Amino acid sequence: MRLNTEPNLASPDDFYEALIDLHRGLSDAQSATVNAKLVLLLANHVGDAQALREAMALAREAAPADPGRPA
Amino acid sequence: MQSTYRQPDYAYRRSPDQSAGRAVHHPVIVAGAGPVGLATALDLAQHGVDVVLLDEDHTVSVGSRAVCYAKRALEILDRLGCGEAVTARGVSWQRGKVFFRDRLIYTFDLLPEEGHRRPAFVNLQQYHLEEIMVAAAAKSGRIDARWRNKVAGVEADADVVRVTVETPDGPYVMTCDWLVACDGARSPIRGQVGLESTGQVFRDRFLIADVVMKADFPTERWFWFDPPFHRNQSTLLHRQADNVWRIDFQLGWDADPEEEKKPERVIPRIRAMLGDDRPFELEWVSVYTFQCRRMERFRHGRVLFAGDAAHQVSPFGARGANSGIQDAENLVWKLALVLSGKAPEALLDTYSDERVYAADENILNSTRATDFITPKSAMSRVFRDATLELAEKHPFARKLVNSGRLSVPATLARSPLNTPDSDPFRGAMVPGAPAADAPVTVDGAPAWFLDRVGGDFTLVHFGAAGLPSVLRCGGIDVRVLQVGHDLHDTAGLLEQRYDAREGTTYLFRPDQHVCARWRRHDERLVREAVLRAACNPP
């Protein structure tokens, strides 16, 4: 596992608050765009392809494919 | 329409084969006189092989089809004697601009270094390219081009191929050792031998408009995502020869192709795009959909498939005609060696393996571009737009923007024809890579490296080892060039691009791909590498 899932944030509560604040006053569509930009910026910062794939797999874990749609 | 071009008329002439009273035999028949069939025929002729070239039509391609010829295709056309005419007739470009909504978000340069004979791309209408190649074929003396000769039936067995041809004078039959099917995306021959090309159909439609206008836009590729003049769709602009501009408008799947082709629909679209009232004339309008698909294998016994007949991609990336021309060059030297008994037929299987690999690379690239241009889900669209917004300010995001990854040749790094490195090297010229060009001097005059290698196996040795001008390796002649003797690396770029020093020796295949390289010349190793590259036993 290349992805660090151990605690790594110096001030977790500060980060979480900033993340929620980031979306304050935005429509769902605007929030989706902000989240997408955040993912892209952070992915480039991380750079490590394997860590990124591991993160994608973990993020997807609790959301199995919709059985009504082809994979 | 088509005010800038008059189609040539290639007359049907009755061949003596039609009156022979028996099936006349030919070593090679090439079906289809498009760019791929013509490249195949021209290259075979250069290898001293007589070719019968069949085409069901009596002229070059009609309308707006292939536009962009990439550097590698131009280098192949150079070897076939057509590169200069194509470059002179077309418009050269290397820069592109990407627009999102109402803004330019970035500019890119596809060939930011000097010291290459050919530019990144030349844009030229396909009919001009074909006309240049047909003229070259007529001069070759080895190409028997038969117009209005339509392949109506193919029967292939282990020893021979029987080809039934329909003509204005009725049908006739020929036999050949090898049939090369370059008969396009719908390839009737593919169907005649019971094969198919499978893959993915894209649910989108695009409108092509060729427009004649005087415009002072720079010669660049301009791509718009979601522009104000064509909301929620994309638009691509290319300059071609004779002040003809090619515009591709994405229409979406629900568009009615017949409605969209009408001038009263097309003209306002173009007017809105130009944003002013400059005069223009419509030269051509059509609507296309596309597929990404390929045949499982490109060799089926004595029938070989090349170009769109073998594989098809979306147009984004200019990977159709460019990859087809590379198919031809990969195939022909192998076919010539097999025909002359210098290599076993197994060598032709490597044509399939190498070009299937390249086709998969092209299909992957063009599918990814299509998915970026036409997002398939709401979230895919969100990411696409987020990427474009970031790209305006942040260089990292420009690398993610995909308006078509423009055609570059495949590096055949895993080909069994390569001899793996045993000495350390740096840089891009790994075994399997297409050779990089560089300016050189020959007899005191400026020349290009790629003009000196290829056609045959070529050994390039850096330094004066007093080598003979030809090495014979199991019946195969290898041309020898000594840098510092036969050609001079005046600018030092050859040494740089090939990570060369005194003693470095490169072996190139006839198609100008690196075959093997060493830090010193050893005739035994060269011999082994040539035998391996021709599938001959060591």
Coordinates of C-alpha atoms in Angstrom, one line a residue:
Chain A
M1 CA 0.0 0.0 0.0
R2 CA 1.6 3.3 -1.2
L3 CA -1.3 5.4 0.1
N4 CA -0.8 6.7 3.6
T5 CA -4.1 6.1 5.4
E6 CA -2.6 6.8 8.9
P7 CA -3.3 10.2 10.4
N8 CA -1.2 12.7 8.6
L9 CA -3.0 16.0 9.1
A10 CA -1.5 18.3 11.8
S11 CA -4.9 19.8 12.6
P12 CA -7.7 17.6 11.4
D13 CA -10.5 19.8 12.8
D14 CA -9.0 22.9 11.1
F15 CA -8.8 21.0 7.8
Y16 CA -12.3 19.7 8.0
E17 CA -13.8 23.1 8.8
A18 CA -11.9 24.6 5.9
L19 CA -13.2 21.9 3.6
I20 CA -16.8 22.6 4.6
D21 CA -16.3 26.3 4.5
L22 CA -15.0 26.0 0.9
H23 CA -18.5 25.0 -0.2
R24 CA -20.5 27.5 1.8
G25 CA -23.0 29.4 -0.3
L26 CA -22.4 27.3 -3.4
S27 CA -25.0 25.4 -5.4
D28 CA -24.6 21.7 -5.8
A29 CA -23.3 22.2 -9.4
Q30 CA -20.7 24.8 -8.2
S31 CA -19.7 22.5 -5.3
A32 CA -19.2 19.6 -7.8
T33 CA -16.9 21.8 -9.8
V34 CA -14.9 22.9 -6.8
N35 CA -14.6 19.3 -5.7
A36 CA -13.4 18.3 -9.1
K37 CA -10.8 21.0 -9.2
L38 CA -9.7 20.0 -5.7
V39 CA -9.2 16.4 -6.8
L40 CA -7.3 17.4 -9.8
L41 CA -5.0 19.8 -7.9
L42 CA -4.3 17.3 -5.2
A43 CA -3.8 14.4 -7.7
N44 CA -1.1 16.4 -9.4
H45 CA 0.5 17.3 -6.1
V46 CA 0.6 13.6 -5.1
G47 CA 1.8 12.5 -8.5
D48 CA 2.3 8.9 -7.4
A49 CA 0.1 6.9 -9.8
Q50 CA -0.1 3.8 -7.5
A51 CA -1.1 5.9 -4.5
L52 CA -3.8 7.6 -6.6
R53 CA -5.2 4.3 -7.9
E54 CA -5.3 3.0 -4.3
A55 CA -7.1 6.2 -3.2
M56 CA -9.6 5.8 -6.1
A57 CA -10.3 2.2 -5.1
L58 CA -10.8 3.1 -1.4
A59 CA -13.1 6.0 -2.3
R60 CA -15.2 3.7 -4.5
E61 CA -15.3 0.8 -2.0
A62 CA -18.6 1.6 -0.3
A63 CA -20.4 2.4 -3.5
P64 CA -20.8 -0.7 -5.6
A65 CA -21.8 -0.4 -9.2
D66 CA -25.5 0.3 -9.8
P67 CA -26.9 -3.1 -10.7
G68 CA -29.2 -1.4 -13.2
R69 CA -26.3 -0.2 -15.3
P70 CA -23.7 -2.0 -17.3
A71 CA -20.2 -1.8 -15.7
Chain B
M1 CA -19.3 22.9 -54.5
Q2 CA -15.6 22.0 -54.8
S3 CA -14.7 25.2 -56.7
T4 CA -10.9 24.9 -55.8
Y5 CA -10.4 21.3 -57.1
R6 CA -11.1 19.4 -60.3
Q7 CA -11.1 15.7 -59.9
P8 CA -8.7 14.0 -62.3
D9 CA -10.1 11.2 -64.4
Y10 CA -8.0 8.1 -64.5
A11 CA -9.0 6.2 -67.6
Y12 CA -10.0 2.6 -67.4
R13 CA -7.7 0.6 -69.7
R14 CA -8.3 -3.0 -70.6
S15 CA -5.5 -5.1 -69.3
P16 CA -4.0 -8.0 -71.3
D17 CA -4.9 -10.1 -68.3
Q18 CA -8.5 -9.8 -69.3
S19 CA -7.9 -11.5 -72.6
A20 CA -5.3 -14.1 -71.5
G21 CA -7.9 -16.9 -71.4
R22 CA -6.5 -18.0 -68.0
A23 CA -5.9 -16.5 -64.6
V24 CA -2.6 -14.5 -64.9
H25 CA -0.4 -14.7 -61.8
H26 CA 1.2 -11.7 -60.0
P27 CA 3.4 -11.7 -57.0
V28 CA 1.4 -8.9 -55.2
I29 CA -2.0 -7.4 -55.8
V30 CA -2.9 -4.3 -53.8
A31 CA -6.6 -3.5 -53.6
G32 CA -7.5 0.1 -53.0
A33 CA -5.6 3.2 -54.4
G34 CA -6.1 5.4 -51.4
P35 CA -3.1 6.7 -49.5
V36 CA -2.4 3.4 -47.9
G37 CA -2.7 1.3 -51.0
L38 CA -0.6 3.8 -53.0
A39 CA 2.1 3.9 -50.2
T40 CA 2.1 0.1 -50.3
A41 CA 2.5 0.0 -54.1
L42 CA 5.1 2.7 -54.2
D43 CA 7.2 1.0 -51.5
L44 CA 6.9 -2.4 -53.1
A45 CA 8.1 -0.8 -56.4
Q46 CA 11.1 0.7 -54.6
H47 CA 11.9 -2.8 -53.4
G48 CA 11.9 -4.0 -57.0
V49 CA 8.5 -5.8 -56.7
D50 CA 6.0 -5.5 -59.6
V51 CA 2.6 -4.6 -58.3
V52 CA -1.0 -4.7 -59.7
L53 CA -2.9 -1.9 -58.0
L54 CA -6.7 -2.1 -58.3
D55 CA -9.3 0.6 -57.6
E56 CA -13.0 0.5 -58.1
D57 CA -13.1 4.2 -58.9
H58 CA -11.5 6.3 -61.6
T59 CA -10.3 9.3 -59.6
V60 CA -8.9 10.3 -56.3
S61 CA -10.9 10.7 -53.1
V62 CA -13.9 13.0 -53.2
G63 CA -14.6 15.7 -50.5
S64 CA -13.1 16.4 -47.2
R65 CA -11.4 13.4 -45.6
A66 CA -7.9 13.0 -44.2
V67 CA -6.3 16.4 -43.5
C68 CA -3.3 16.2 -41.3
Y69 CA -0.1 14.3 -42.2
A70 CA 2.2 13.9 -39.3
K71 CA 6.0 14.2 -39.3
R72 CA 6.5 10.4 -39.4
A73 CA 4.1 10.0 -42.4
L74 CA 5.9 12.8 -44.2
E75 CA 9.2 11.1 -43.6
I76 CA 7.8 7.9 -45.1
L77 CA 6.5 9.9 -48.0
D78 CA 10.0 11.3 -48.4
R79 CA 11.3 7.8 -48.8
L80 CA 8.6 7.1 -51.4
G81 CA 9.6 10.3 -53.3
C82 CA 6.4 12.3 -52.4
G83 CA 7.4 14.2 -49.3
E84 CA 8.6 17.3 -50.9
A85 CA 5.6 17.7 -53.2
V86 CA 3.2 17.1 -50.3
T87 CA 5.0 19.6 -48.1
A88 CA 5.2 22.2 -50.9
R89 CA 1.5 21.7 -51.8
G90 CA 0.2 21.7 -48.2
V91 CA 0.5 24.0 -45.2
S92 CA 2.9 23.3 -42.4
W93 CA 2.0 23.8 -38.8
Q94 CA 3.2 22.8 -35.4
R95 CA 1.2 25.1 -33.0
G96 CA -2.3 24.7 -31.7
K97 CA -4.6 26.8 -29.6
V98 CA -7.3 25.5 -27.2
F99 CA -10.3 27.7 -26.4
F100 CA -12.9 27.1 -23.7
R101 CA -16.1 29.1 -23.9
D102 CA -15.1 32.6 -24.9
R103 CA -11.4 32.4 -23.9
L104 CA -8.1 31.2 -25.3
I105 CA -6.8 29.0 -22.5
Y106 CA -3.5 27.9 -23.9
T107 CA -1.2 27.5 -26.9
F108 CA 0.9 24.4 -27.6
D109 CA 3.9 23.6 -29.8
L110 CA 4.3 20.1 -31.2
L111 CA 7.8 20.4 -32.4
P112 CA 9.6 22.9 -30.3
E113 CA 13.2 22.0 -31.5
E114 CA 15.0 22.7 -34.7
G115 CA 16.9 20.3 -36.9
H116 CA 14.2 18.2 -38.4
R117 CA 13.5 18.1 -42.2
R118 CA 9.7 17.9 -41.7
P119 CA 7.4 19.9 -39.6
A120 CA 5.1 18.4 -37.0
F121 CA 2.2 18.4 -39.5
V122 CA 1.3 19.3 -43.0
N123 CA -2.3 19.8 -43.8
L124 CA -3.4 18.9 -47.2
Q125 CA -6.7 17.7 -48.7
Q126 CA -6.6 13.9 -49.2
Y127 CA -7.3 14.3 -53.0
H128 CA -4.1 16.3 -53.5
L129 CA -2.0 13.7 -51.6
E130 CA -3.5 10.9 -53.7
E131 CA -2.9 12.8 -56.9
I132 CA 0.8 13.3 -56.0
M133 CA 1.1 9.6 -55.1
V134 CA -0.7 8.5 -58.3
A135 CA 1.7 10.6 -60.4
A136 CA 4.7 8.9 -58.5
A137 CA 3.2 5.5 -59.2
A138 CA 2.9 6.2 -62.9
K139 CA 6.6 7.1 -62.9
S140 CA 7.7 4.0 -61.0
G141 CA 7.5 1.7 -64.0
R142 CA 6.5 -1.2 -61.7
I143 CA 3.0 -0.3 -60.7
D144 CA 0.2 -1.4 -63.0
A145 CA -2.7 0.8 -61.7
R146 CA -6.0 -0.5 -62.9
W147 CA -8.9 1.9 -62.5
R148 CA -12.6 0.9 -62.4
N149 CA -11.3 -2.6 -61.4
K150 CA -13.4 -3.7 -58.4
V151 CA -12.5 -6.7 -56.4
A152 CA -15.7 -8.8 -56.5
G153 CA -14.4 -12.1 -55.0
V154 CA -11.4 -13.5 -53.1
E155 CA -10.6 -17.1 -52.5
A156 CA -7.4 -17.7 -50.6
D157 CA -5.8 -21.0 -49.8
A158 CA -2.4 -22.0 -48.5
D159 CA -0.6 -21.6 -51.8
V160 CA -2.4 -18.8 -53.8
V161 CA -5.1 -16.2 -53.8
R162 CA -7.7 -16.0 -56.6
V163 CA -9.1 -12.6 -57.1
T164 CA -12.2 -12.0 -59.2
V165 CA -12.3 -8.4 -60.6
E166 CA -15.3 -6.6 -62.1
T167 CA -14.6 -4.1 -64.9
P168 CA -16.7 -2.1 -67.5
D169 CA -15.7 -5.0 -69.8
G170 CA -17.0 -7.7 -67.4
P171 CA -15.2 -9.8 -64.8
Y172 CA -11.8 -11.5 -65.0
V173 CA -9.7 -13.6 -62.6
M174 CA -6.1 -13.2 -61.5
T175 CA -4.0 -15.1 -59.0
C176 CA -1.4 -13.8 -56.7
D177 CA 1.0 -14.8 -53.9
W178 CA -0.1 -12.0 -51.7
L179 CA -3.2 -9.8 -51.6
V180 CA -2.9 -6.5 -49.7
A181 CA -6.3 -5.2 -48.8
C182 CA -6.3 -1.4 -48.4
D183 CA -9.9 -1.1 -49.3
G184 CA -11.0 1.1 -46.5
A185 CA -13.2 1.0 -43.4
R186 CA -15.9 -1.0 -45.0
S187 CA -13.4 -3.3 -46.7
P188 CA -15.4 -5.6 -49.0
I189 CA -12.4 -8.0 -49.0
R190 CA -12.6 -8.4 -45.2
G191 CA -16.2 -9.5 -45.7
Q192 CA -15.3 -11.7 -48.7
V193 CA -12.9 -13.7 -46.6
G194 CA -15.4 -13.9 -43.7
L195 CA -13.6 -11.6 -41.3
E196 CA -14.8 -8.7 -39.2
S197 CA -13.5 -5.6 -37.5
T198 CA -14.9 -5.1 -34.0
G199 CA -15.0 -2.4 -31.4
Q200 CA -16.9 0.6 -30.2
V201 CA -19.4 2.8 -32.0
F202 CA -19.5 6.4 -30.6
R203 CA -22.9 7.9 -30.2
D204 CA -22.0 11.3 -31.6
R205 CA -22.2 13.1 -35.0
F206 CA -19.9 15.6 -36.5
L207 CA -20.5 18.1 -39.3
I208 CA -17.6 18.7 -41.7
A209 CA -17.6 21.9 -43.6
D210 CA -14.8 22.9 -46.0
V211 CA -14.9 26.6 -46.5
V212 CA -13.0 28.8 -49.0
M213 CA -12.1 32.1 -47.5
K214 CA -9.3 34.6 -47.3
A215 CA -8.5 34.7 -43.6
D216 CA -5.4 35.9 -41.8
F217 CA -5.7 33.4 -39.0
P218 CA -2.3 31.8 -38.4
T219 CA -1.7 28.3 -39.6
E220 CA -2.6 26.6 -36.4
R221 CA -5.0 23.9 -35.1
W222 CA -7.7 25.7 -33.2
F223 CA -10.0 23.6 -30.9
W224 CA -13.0 25.1 -29.0
F225 CA -14.7 23.4 -26.1
D226 CA -18.2 24.8 -25.6
P227 CA -17.7 28.0 -27.6
P228 CA -20.3 30.8 -27.5
F229 CA -21.1 30.2 -31.2
H230 CA -21.7 26.5 -30.7
R231 CA -22.8 25.9 -27.1
N232 CA -22.2 22.6 -25.3
Q233 CA -20.4 21.2 -28.3
S234 CA -16.9 21.3 -29.7
T235 CA -15.4 22.8 -32.9
L236 CA -12.1 22.2 -34.7
L237 CA -10.6 24.5 -37.3
H238 CA -7.7 23.5 -39.7
R239 CA -6.2 25.3 -42.6
Q240 CA -5.7 23.3 -45.8
A241 CA -4.2 24.2 -49.2
D242 CA -5.8 26.8 -51.6
N243 CA -7.4 28.9 -48.8
V244 CA -9.7 26.0 -47.9
W245 CA -10.5 25.7 -44.2
R246 CA -11.8 22.6 -42.7
I247 CA -14.2 23.0 -39.8
D248 CA -15.6 20.1 -37.7
F249 CA -18.7 20.9 -35.6
Q250 CA -19.7 18.4 -33.0
L251 CA -23.5 17.9 -33.4
G252 CA -24.4 15.4 -30.8
W253 CA -26.2 12.0 -31.4
D254 CA -29.7 13.4 -31.8
A255 CA -28.9 15.7 -34.7
D256 CA -30.5 15.0 -38.0
P257 CA -27.7 14.6 -40.5
E258 CA -29.8 15.5 -43.5
E259 CA -31.1 18.7 -41.9
E260 CA -27.6 19.7 -40.6
K261 CA -26.1 19.4 -44.1
K262 CA -28.4 22.0 -45.5
P263 CA -26.6 25.3 -46.4
E264 CA -29.2 27.3 -44.5
R265 CA -28.1 25.4 -41.3
V266 CA -24.4 25.3 -42.0
I267 CA -23.8 28.9 -43.1
P268 CA -25.2 30.6 -39.9
R269 CA -23.0 28.2 -37.9
I270 CA -19.9 29.3 -39.8
R271 CA -21.0 32.9 -39.7
A272 CA -21.3 32.8 -35.9
M273 CA -17.9 31.2 -35.6
L274 CA -16.2 33.8 -37.8
G275 CA -17.9 36.5 -35.9
D276 CA -17.8 38.9 -38.8
D277 CA -19.2 39.2 -42.3
R278 CA -16.1 38.2 -44.3
P279 CA -17.1 36.4 -47.5
F280 CA -16.7 32.6 -47.7
E281 CA -17.9 29.9 -49.9
L282 CA -18.9 26.4 -48.9
E283 CA -16.7 23.8 -50.7
W284 CA -18.0 20.6 -49.0
V285 CA -20.4 19.6 -46.3
S286 CA -20.9 16.1 -44.8
V287 CA -21.9 14.5 -41.5
Y288 CA -20.0 11.6 -40.0
T289 CA -20.1 9.3 -37.1
F290 CA -17.2 7.1 -36.2
Q291 CA -16.0 3.9 -34.6
C292 CA -12.9 2.7 -32.9
R293 CA -12.4 -0.9 -33.9
R294 CA -9.9 -3.3 -35.4
M295 CA -9.5 -6.8 -36.9
E296 CA -8.1 -9.4 -34.5
R297 CA -5.1 -10.0 -36.8
F298 CA -4.0 -8.2 -39.9
R299 CA -2.6 -11.2 -41.6
H300 CA -4.9 -14.0 -42.8
G301 CA -2.7 -16.4 -44.7
R302 CA -2.0 -14.8 -48.0
V303 CA -4.3 -11.8 -47.4
L304 CA -2.9 -8.8 -45.5
F305 CA -5.0 -6.0 -44.3
A306 CA -3.7 -2.4 -43.9
G307 CA -5.2 1.0 -43.0
D308 CA -8.8 1.5 -42.2
A309 CA -9.6 -2.0 -43.5
A310 CA -7.6 -3.3 -40.6
H311 CA -8.3 -0.7 -37.9
Q312 CA -10.4 2.4 -37.5
V313 CA -10.1 5.3 -35.0
S314 CA -11.9 8.5 -34.3
P315 CA -10.6 11.5 -36.3
F316 CA -9.3 13.3 -33.2
G317 CA -5.5 12.9 -33.3
A318 CA -5.0 12.4 -37.1
R319 CA -4.4 8.8 -36.5
G320 CA -6.2 7.3 -39.5
A321 CA -4.2 8.0 -42.7
N322 CA -1.0 8.4 -40.6
S323 CA -1.3 5.0 -39.1
G324 CA -2.3 3.4 -42.4
I325 CA 0.8 4.8 -44.1
Q326 CA 2.9 3.3 -41.3
D327 CA 1.2 0.0 -41.8
A328 CA 2.4 0.1 -45.4
E329 CA 6.0 0.8 -44.5
N330 CA 6.0 -1.9 -41.8
L331 CA 4.5 -4.5 -44.2
V332 CA 6.4 -3.8 -47.4
W333 CA 10.0 -4.6 -46.5
K334 CA 8.9 -7.8 -44.8
L335 CA 6.8 -8.8 -47.9
A336 CA 9.8 -8.0 -50.2
L337 CA 12.1 -10.2 -48.1
V338 CA 9.6 -13.1 -48.1
L339 CA 9.0 -12.7 -51.9
S340 CA 12.7 -12.9 -52.5
G341 CA 13.1 -16.0 -50.3
K342 CA 15.3 -14.2 -47.8
A343 CA 12.9 -14.5 -44.9
P344 CA 10.2 -17.0 -43.9
E345 CA 6.5 -16.2 -44.1
A346 CA 6.5 -16.0 -40.3
L347 CA 8.0 -12.5 -40.7
L348 CA 4.6 -11.4 -42.0
D349 CA 3.0 -12.4 -38.7
T350 CA 5.2 -9.7 -37.1
Y351 CA 3.6 -7.2 -39.4
S352 CA 0.3 -8.1 -37.7
D353 CA 1.8 -8.1 -34.2
E354 CA 3.6 -4.8 -34.5
R355 CA 0.7 -3.0 -36.2
V356 CA -1.9 -4.5 -33.9
Y357 CA 0.1 -3.0 -31.1
A358 CA 0.2 0.4 -32.9
A359 CA -3.5 0.2 -33.7
D360 CA -4.3 -0.5 -30.0
E361 CA -2.2 2.5 -29.0
N362 CA -4.0 4.7 -31.6
I363 CA -7.5 3.4 -30.5
L364 CA -6.7 4.0 -26.9
N365 CA -5.5 7.5 -27.6
S366 CA -8.4 8.4 -29.8
T367 CA -11.0 6.8 -27.5
R368 CA -9.6 8.8 -24.6
A369 CA -9.8 12.0 -26.6
T370 CA -13.3 11.3 -27.6
D371 CA -14.3 10.7 -24.0
F372 CA -12.8 14.0 -23.1
I373 CA -14.4 15.9 -26.0
T374 CA -17.8 14.1 -25.5
P375 CA -18.2 13.5 -21.7
K376 CA -20.5 10.4 -21.2
S377 CA -21.8 11.4 -17.8
A378 CA -22.7 14.5 -15.8
M379 CA -19.6 14.0 -13.5
S380 CA -17.4 13.3 -16.5
R381 CA -18.5 16.7 -17.8
V382 CA -17.8 18.3 -14.4
F383 CA -14.2 17.0 -14.5
R384 CA -13.8 18.0 -18.1
D385 CA -14.9 21.6 -17.4
A386 CA -12.9 21.8 -14.2
T387 CA -9.8 20.6 -16.1
L388 CA -10.3 23.3 -18.8
E389 CA -10.9 26.0 -16.2
L390 CA -7.7 25.1 -14.3
A391 CA -5.7 24.8 -17.6
E392 CA -6.0 28.6 -18.2
K393 CA -3.7 29.3 -15.3
H394 CA -2.0 26.0 -14.3
P395 CA 0.3 24.2 -16.6
F396 CA -0.3 20.8 -15.0
A397 CA -4.0 20.8 -16.1
R398 CA -3.0 21.5 -19.8
K399 CA -1.5 18.0 -19.8
L400 CA -4.9 16.6 -18.9
V401 CA -6.8 18.5 -21.6
N402 CA -7.4 16.1 -24.5
S403 CA -8.6 17.6 -27.7
G404 CA -6.8 14.7 -29.6
R405 CA -3.3 13.4 -28.8
L406 CA -1.8 14.1 -32.2
S407 CA -0.4 11.2 -34.1
V408 CA 3.1 10.1 -33.2
P409 CA 4.5 6.7 -34.3
A410 CA 4.5 3.7 -32.0
T411 CA 7.7 2.7 -30.5
L412 CA 7.8 -1.1 -31.0
A413 CA 9.8 -1.6 -27.8
R414 CA 8.6 -5.1 -27.2
S415 CA 8.9 -6.4 -30.8
P416 CA 10.7 -9.8 -31.0
L417 CA 12.5 -8.4 -34.1
N418 CA 14.6 -6.1 -31.8
T419 CA 17.9 -7.1 -30.3
P420 CA 17.7 -5.9 -26.7
D421 CA 20.4 -3.5 -25.5
S422 CA 23.5 -5.1 -24.0
D423 CA 25.3 -1.8 -23.6
P424 CA 24.1 1.2 -21.6
F425 CA 22.3 4.0 -23.6
R426 CA 20.3 7.0 -22.7
G427 CA 17.6 8.8 -24.7
A428 CA 14.6 7.9 -26.9
M429 CA 16.3 5.8 -29.6
V430 CA 15.6 2.5 -27.9
P431 CA 15.3 -0.6 -30.1
G432 CA 11.9 -0.4 -31.7
A433 CA 11.8 3.4 -31.9
P434 CA 11.3 5.2 -35.2
A435 CA 14.6 6.9 -36.1
A436 CA 14.9 10.6 -35.2
D437 CA 16.0 12.9 -38.0
A438 CA 19.0 15.3 -37.8
P439 CA 20.8 17.6 -40.2
V440 CA 24.0 16.1 -41.6
T441 CA 26.5 17.0 -44.3
V442 CA 27.2 14.7 -47.2
D443 CA 30.1 15.7 -49.6
G444 CA 30.1 19.1 -48.1
A445 CA 26.4 19.7 -48.9
P446 CA 23.6 19.8 -46.3
A447 CA 21.4 16.7 -46.1
W448 CA 19.1 14.9 -43.7
F449 CA 19.9 11.8 -41.8
L450 CA 16.6 10.1 -42.6
D451 CA 17.3 10.4 -46.3
R452 CA 20.3 8.2 -45.8
V453 CA 18.8 5.4 -43.8
G454 CA 16.1 2.9 -44.6
G455 CA 14.8 1.2 -47.7
D456 CA 17.3 -1.5 -46.8
F457 CA 18.8 -2.5 -43.5
T458 CA 21.3 0.3 -42.6
L459 CA 24.2 0.2 -40.2
V460 CA 25.3 3.5 -38.9
H461 CA 28.7 3.6 -37.2
F462 CA 30.0 6.6 -35.4
G463 CA 33.7 6.8 -36.2
A464 CA 36.1 5.5 -38.9
A465 CA 36.4 1.7 -38.5
G466 CA 37.2 1.2 -42.2
L467 CA 34.0 -0.8 -42.7
P468 CA 32.9 -2.1 -46.1
S469 CA 30.0 -0.2 -47.7
V470 CA 27.8 -3.3 -47.6
L471 CA 27.7 -6.1 -45.1
R472 CA 26.0 -9.4 -46.3
C473 CA 24.1 -11.1 -43.5
G474 CA 22.6 -14.4 -44.6
G475 CA 21.5 -13.2 -48.1
I476 CA 20.4 -9.8 -46.7
D477 CA 22.5 -6.8 -47.7
V478 CA 23.1 -4.2 -45.0
R479 CA 24.1 -0.7 -46.2
V480 CA 26.9 0.7 -44.0
L481 CA 27.3 4.4 -43.2
Q482 CA 30.2 5.7 -41.2
V483 CA 29.6 9.0 -39.5
G484 CA 32.7 11.1 -40.1
H485 CA 33.2 9.5 -43.5
D486 CA 30.0 8.9 -45.5
L487 CA 28.2 11.7 -43.6
H488 CA 29.2 14.3 -41.1
D489 CA 27.4 15.3 -38.0
T490 CA 28.3 19.0 -38.4
A491 CA 25.7 20.3 -36.0
G492 CA 26.3 17.5 -33.4
L493 CA 22.6 16.8 -33.3
L494 CA 22.9 13.2 -34.5
E495 CA 25.3 12.4 -31.7
Q496 CA 23.0 14.1 -29.2
R497 CA 19.8 12.5 -30.4
Y498 CA 21.3 9.0 -30.6
D499 CA 23.4 9.3 -27.4
A500 CA 26.4 8.3 -29.6
R501 CA 30.1 8.4 -29.0
E502 CA 33.1 7.0 -30.9
G503 CA 32.3 3.4 -31.8
T504 CA 28.6 3.6 -31.3
T505 CA 26.8 1.5 -33.9
Y506 CA 23.1 1.5 -34.7
L507 CA 21.3 -1.0 -36.9
F508 CA 18.1 0.3 -38.6
R509 CA 15.4 -1.7 -40.2
P510 CA 14.3 -0.9 -43.7
D511 CA 11.4 1.0 -42.2
Q512 CA 13.8 3.3 -40.2
H513 CA 13.0 1.8 -36.9
V514 CA 16.0 1.1 -34.6
C515 CA 16.7 -2.6 -34.6
A516 CA 19.8 -2.9 -32.4
R517 CA 22.6 -0.7 -31.0
W518 CA 26.0 -1.3 -29.5
R519 CA 28.9 0.8 -28.1
R520 CA 31.3 -0.8 -30.6
H521 CA 31.0 -2.5 -34.0
D522 CA 31.0 -6.3 -34.0
E523 CA 30.1 -7.9 -37.3
R524 CA 28.9 -11.1 -35.6
L525 CA 26.4 -9.2 -33.4
V526 CA 25.2 -7.3 -36.5
R527 CA 24.7 -10.5 -38.3
E528 CA 22.7 -12.0 -35.5
A529 CA 20.6 -8.9 -35.2
V530 CA 19.7 -8.9 -38.9
L531 CA 18.8 -12.6 -38.9
R532 CA 16.6 -12.0 -35.8
A533 CA 14.9 -9.0 -37.5
A534 CA 14.1 -11.1 -40.5
C535 CA 12.9 -14.1 -38.5
N536 CA 15.7 -16.2 -39.9
P537 CA 17.3 -18.9 -37.7
P538 CA 20.6 -17.8 -36.1

